[in-house]
Short mmCIF file of C-alpha atoms and ligand atoms in Angstrom, two decimals:
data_model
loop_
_atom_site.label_atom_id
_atom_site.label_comp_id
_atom_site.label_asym_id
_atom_site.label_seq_id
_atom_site.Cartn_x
_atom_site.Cartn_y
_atom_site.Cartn_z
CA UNK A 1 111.16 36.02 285.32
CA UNK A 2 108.57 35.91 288.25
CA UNK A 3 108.32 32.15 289.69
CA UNK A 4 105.21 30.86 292.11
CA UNK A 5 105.56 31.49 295.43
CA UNK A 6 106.44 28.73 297.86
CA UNK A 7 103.18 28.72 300.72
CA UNK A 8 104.88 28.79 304.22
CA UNK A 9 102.13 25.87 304.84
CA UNK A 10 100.79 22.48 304.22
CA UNK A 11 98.38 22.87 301.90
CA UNK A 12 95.69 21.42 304.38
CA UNK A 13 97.24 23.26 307.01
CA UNK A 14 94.54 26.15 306.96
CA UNK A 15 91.56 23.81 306.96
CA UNK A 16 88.60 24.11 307.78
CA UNK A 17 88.47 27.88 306.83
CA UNK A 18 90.27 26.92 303.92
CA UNK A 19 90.49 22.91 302.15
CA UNK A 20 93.67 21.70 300.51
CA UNK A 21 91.64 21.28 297.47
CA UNK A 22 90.98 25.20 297.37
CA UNK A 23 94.33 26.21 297.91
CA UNK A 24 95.55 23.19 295.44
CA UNK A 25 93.73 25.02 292.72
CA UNK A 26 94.08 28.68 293.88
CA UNK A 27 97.84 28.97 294.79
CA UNK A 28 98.85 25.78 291.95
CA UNK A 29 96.42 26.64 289.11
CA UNK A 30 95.16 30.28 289.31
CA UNK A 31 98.17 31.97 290.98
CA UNK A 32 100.70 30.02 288.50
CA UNK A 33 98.24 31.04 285.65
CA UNK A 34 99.06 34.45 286.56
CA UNK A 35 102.25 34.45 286.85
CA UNK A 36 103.32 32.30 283.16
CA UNK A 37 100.92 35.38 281.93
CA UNK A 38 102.92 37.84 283.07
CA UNK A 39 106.25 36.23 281.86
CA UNK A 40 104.83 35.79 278.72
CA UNK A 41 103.72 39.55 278.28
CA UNK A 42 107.15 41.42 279.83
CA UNK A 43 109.68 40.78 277.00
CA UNK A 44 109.60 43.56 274.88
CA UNK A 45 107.06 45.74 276.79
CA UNK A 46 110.28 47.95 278.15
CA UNK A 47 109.33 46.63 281.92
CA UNK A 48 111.63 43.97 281.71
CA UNK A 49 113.93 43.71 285.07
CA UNK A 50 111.38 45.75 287.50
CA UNK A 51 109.91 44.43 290.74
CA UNK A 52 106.12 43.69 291.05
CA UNK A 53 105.09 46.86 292.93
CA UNK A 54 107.28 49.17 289.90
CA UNK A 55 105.23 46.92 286.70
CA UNK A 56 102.11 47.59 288.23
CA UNK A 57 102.79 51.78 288.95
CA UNK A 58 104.02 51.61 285.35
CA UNK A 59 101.23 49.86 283.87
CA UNK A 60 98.20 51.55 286.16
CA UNK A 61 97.62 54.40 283.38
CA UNK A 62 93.97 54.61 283.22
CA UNK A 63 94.40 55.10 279.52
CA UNK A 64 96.71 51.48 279.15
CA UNK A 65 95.08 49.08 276.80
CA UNK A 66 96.22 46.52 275.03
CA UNK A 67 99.69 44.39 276.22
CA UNK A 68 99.99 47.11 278.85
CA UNK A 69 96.69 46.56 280.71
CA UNK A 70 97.05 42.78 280.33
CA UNK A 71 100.51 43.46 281.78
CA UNK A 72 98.67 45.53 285.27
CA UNK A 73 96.04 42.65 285.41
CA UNK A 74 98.59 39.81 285.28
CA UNK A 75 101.15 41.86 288.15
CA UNK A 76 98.47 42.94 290.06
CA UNK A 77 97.20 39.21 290.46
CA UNK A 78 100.64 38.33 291.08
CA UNK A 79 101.30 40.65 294.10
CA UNK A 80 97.41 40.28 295.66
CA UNK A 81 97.68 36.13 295.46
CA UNK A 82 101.44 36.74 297.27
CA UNK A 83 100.50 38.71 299.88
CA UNK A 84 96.97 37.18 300.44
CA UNK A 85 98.88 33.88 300.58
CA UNK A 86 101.59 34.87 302.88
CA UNK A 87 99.36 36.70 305.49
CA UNK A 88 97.84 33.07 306.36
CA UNK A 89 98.72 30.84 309.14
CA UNK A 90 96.75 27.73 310.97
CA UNK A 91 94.30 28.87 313.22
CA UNK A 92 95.49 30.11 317.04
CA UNK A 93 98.84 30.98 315.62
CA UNK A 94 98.49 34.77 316.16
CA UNK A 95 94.71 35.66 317.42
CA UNK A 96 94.88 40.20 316.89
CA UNK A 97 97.12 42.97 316.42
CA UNK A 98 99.07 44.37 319.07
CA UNK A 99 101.48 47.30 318.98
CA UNK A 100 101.76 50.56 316.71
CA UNK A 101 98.45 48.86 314.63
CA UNK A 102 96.23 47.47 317.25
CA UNK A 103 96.31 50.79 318.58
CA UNK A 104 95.76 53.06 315.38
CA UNK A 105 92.88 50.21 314.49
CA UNK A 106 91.42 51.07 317.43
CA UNK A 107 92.00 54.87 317.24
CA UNK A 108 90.07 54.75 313.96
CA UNK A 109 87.32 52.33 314.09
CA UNK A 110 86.95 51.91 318.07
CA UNK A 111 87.80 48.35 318.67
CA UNK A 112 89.54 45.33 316.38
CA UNK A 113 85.82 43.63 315.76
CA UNK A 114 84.61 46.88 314.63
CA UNK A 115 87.50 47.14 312.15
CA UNK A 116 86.54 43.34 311.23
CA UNK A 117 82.86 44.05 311.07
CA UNK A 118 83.57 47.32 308.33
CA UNK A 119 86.16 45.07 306.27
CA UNK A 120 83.68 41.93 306.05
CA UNK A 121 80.82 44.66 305.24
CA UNK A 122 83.01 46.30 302.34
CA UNK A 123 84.04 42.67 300.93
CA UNK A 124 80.54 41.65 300.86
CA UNK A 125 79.49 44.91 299.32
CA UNK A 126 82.36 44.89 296.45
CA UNK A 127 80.05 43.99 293.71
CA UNK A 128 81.52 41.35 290.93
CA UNK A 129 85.29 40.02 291.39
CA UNK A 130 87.94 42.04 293.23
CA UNK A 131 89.72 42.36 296.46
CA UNK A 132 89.21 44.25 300.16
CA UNK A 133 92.35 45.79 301.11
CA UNK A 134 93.58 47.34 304.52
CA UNK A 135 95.82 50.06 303.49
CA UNK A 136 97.88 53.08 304.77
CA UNK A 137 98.50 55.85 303.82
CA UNK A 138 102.24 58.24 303.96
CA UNK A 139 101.18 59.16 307.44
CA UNK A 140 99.81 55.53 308.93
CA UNK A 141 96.27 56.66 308.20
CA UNK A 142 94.07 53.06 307.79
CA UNK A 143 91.63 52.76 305.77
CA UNK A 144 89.69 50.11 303.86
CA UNK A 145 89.77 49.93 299.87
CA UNK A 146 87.80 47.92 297.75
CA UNK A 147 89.66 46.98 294.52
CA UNK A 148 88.29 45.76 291.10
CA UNK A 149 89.57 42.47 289.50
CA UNK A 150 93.66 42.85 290.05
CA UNK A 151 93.48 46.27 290.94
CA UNK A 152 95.39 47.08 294.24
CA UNK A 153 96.87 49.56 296.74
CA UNK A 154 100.05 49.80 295.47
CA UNK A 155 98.57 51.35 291.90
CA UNK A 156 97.36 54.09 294.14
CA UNK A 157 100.36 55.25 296.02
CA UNK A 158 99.03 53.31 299.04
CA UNK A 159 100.61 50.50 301.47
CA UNK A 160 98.95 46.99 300.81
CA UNK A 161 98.32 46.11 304.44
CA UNK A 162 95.91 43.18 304.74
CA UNK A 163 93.78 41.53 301.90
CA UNK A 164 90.84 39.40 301.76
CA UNK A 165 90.17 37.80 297.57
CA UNK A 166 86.44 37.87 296.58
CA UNK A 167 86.85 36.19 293.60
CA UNK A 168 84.24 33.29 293.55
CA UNK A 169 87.53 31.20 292.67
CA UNK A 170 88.72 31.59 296.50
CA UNK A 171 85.79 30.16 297.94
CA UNK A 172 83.39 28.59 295.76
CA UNK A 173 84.31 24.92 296.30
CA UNK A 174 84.13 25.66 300.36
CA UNK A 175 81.18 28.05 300.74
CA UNK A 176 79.79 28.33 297.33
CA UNK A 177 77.67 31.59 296.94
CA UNK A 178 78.24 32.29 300.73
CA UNK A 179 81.03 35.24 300.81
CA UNK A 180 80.47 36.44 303.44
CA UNK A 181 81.13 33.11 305.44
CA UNK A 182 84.30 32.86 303.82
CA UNK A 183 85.33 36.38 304.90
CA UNK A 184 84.07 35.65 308.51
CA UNK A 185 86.31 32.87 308.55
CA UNK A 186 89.60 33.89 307.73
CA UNK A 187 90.04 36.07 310.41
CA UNK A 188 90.84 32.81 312.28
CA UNK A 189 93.88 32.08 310.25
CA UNK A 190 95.48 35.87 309.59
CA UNK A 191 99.05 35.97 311.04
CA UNK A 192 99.02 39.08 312.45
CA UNK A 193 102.63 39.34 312.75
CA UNK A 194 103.03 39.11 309.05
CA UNK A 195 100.41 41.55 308.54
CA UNK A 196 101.97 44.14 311.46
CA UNK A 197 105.43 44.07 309.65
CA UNK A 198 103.79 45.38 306.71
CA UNK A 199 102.25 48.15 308.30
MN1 LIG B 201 92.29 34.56 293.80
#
C-alpha cells in the first residue's frame, strides 16, 4: 500500500510562485487521487509488493492496456507528484547547482540560464498535459525529456533528475492559461540540493 507523501513545507510556504490553495488541491486532492487509484488497481495484477520505479518498468509495455496501463498511469503520477513535490523549497533556500552538476550543466548547455531557458522552452512546447524532465543517462549525460500525461524517465531506463508538471491542474488557479509564467517561476523555489543528490 502506497500512502501520500508528507510535503517537507507549509503549505503556503512556497507562495507566491505557488498559493496554499494550489498545493491544497494538487498534493491533497490530485496526488491522493492517484495514489487510492493505484491501491485499488495492484491486488491481483501480480505487482503487488514492488517499489514505484519497478510497477512502472513493469507496466511501461507499449502494448499494456487495460488494468495494466491504468496501473503505469496511476504509478507514474505517483512518482512525478513525489519528486516534483520534494524538489521544492521557499524561495532563497538554495539559488543554483554547484558541484559534479553545475559543471556538466554547464559543459552541455553553456551556462545554468541557458539550461533554464531550453527546459522552460521544452515545457512550453510539450503540447497537451505532461511533464519536462531533467534526466541522465548511465554515463551522467543531461538531457531534457518531455513526457506525456504520467509518462516519465524512469519507464525509459533514465534517471528522473528535475521535473517541472504542465498539467493545467498545477497552475491554473495561479496563472491560468499562462505556463510559461508558472515555469519561469519555480526556478525560485527548486532546492538544488535535493535535486543534486539525485543526480
Ligand atoms: Mn500534477
Amino acid at each position: 500500500m502506497f500512502s501520500l507523501i508528507k510535503l517537507p513545507y507549509a503549505l503556503d510556504a512556497l507562495e507566491p510562485v505557488i498559493s496554499a490553495k494550489t498545493l491544497e488541491f494538487h498534493h491533497g486532492k490530485h496526488l491522493q487521487a492517484y495514489v487510492d487509484n493505484l491501491n485499488k488497481l495492484l491486488p491481483g495484477s501480480g505487482l503487488e509488493g514492488l517499489s514505484l520505479e519497478e510497477i512502472i518498468v513493469k507496466s511501461s509495455l507499449p502494448a499494456a492496456t487495460g488494468n495494466l496501463k491504468a496501473i503505469f498511469n496511476n504509478a507514474g503520477q505517483v512518482l512525478n507528484h513525489e519528486m516534483y513535490f520534494l524538489q521544492f523549497a521557499p524561495a532563497g533556500v538554495m539559488p543554483g547547482p554547484t558541484g559534479h552538476l553545475l559543471a556538466q550543466i554547464e559543459k552541455q548547455w553553456g551556462s545554468l540560464d541557458d539550461f533554464k531557458a531550453d527546459f522552460e522552452a521544452k515545457g512550453v512546447s510539450l503540447f497537451g498535459s505532461g511533464w519536462v524532465w531533467l534526466q541522465a543517462d548511465a554515463n551522467g549525460e543531461l538531457s531534457i525529456g518531455q513526457y506525456a500525461n504520467a509518462d516519465n524517465p524512469v519507464a525509459h531506463g533514465l534517471k528522473p533528475i528535475l521535473t517541472f508538471d504542465v498539467w493545467e491542474h498545477a497552475y491554473y488557479l495561479d496563472y491560468q492559461n499562462r505556463r510559461a509564467a508558472q515555469l519561469k517561476a519555480l526556478w525560485d523555489i527548486v532546492d538544488w540540493k535535493v535535486v543534486e543528490e539525485r543526480y
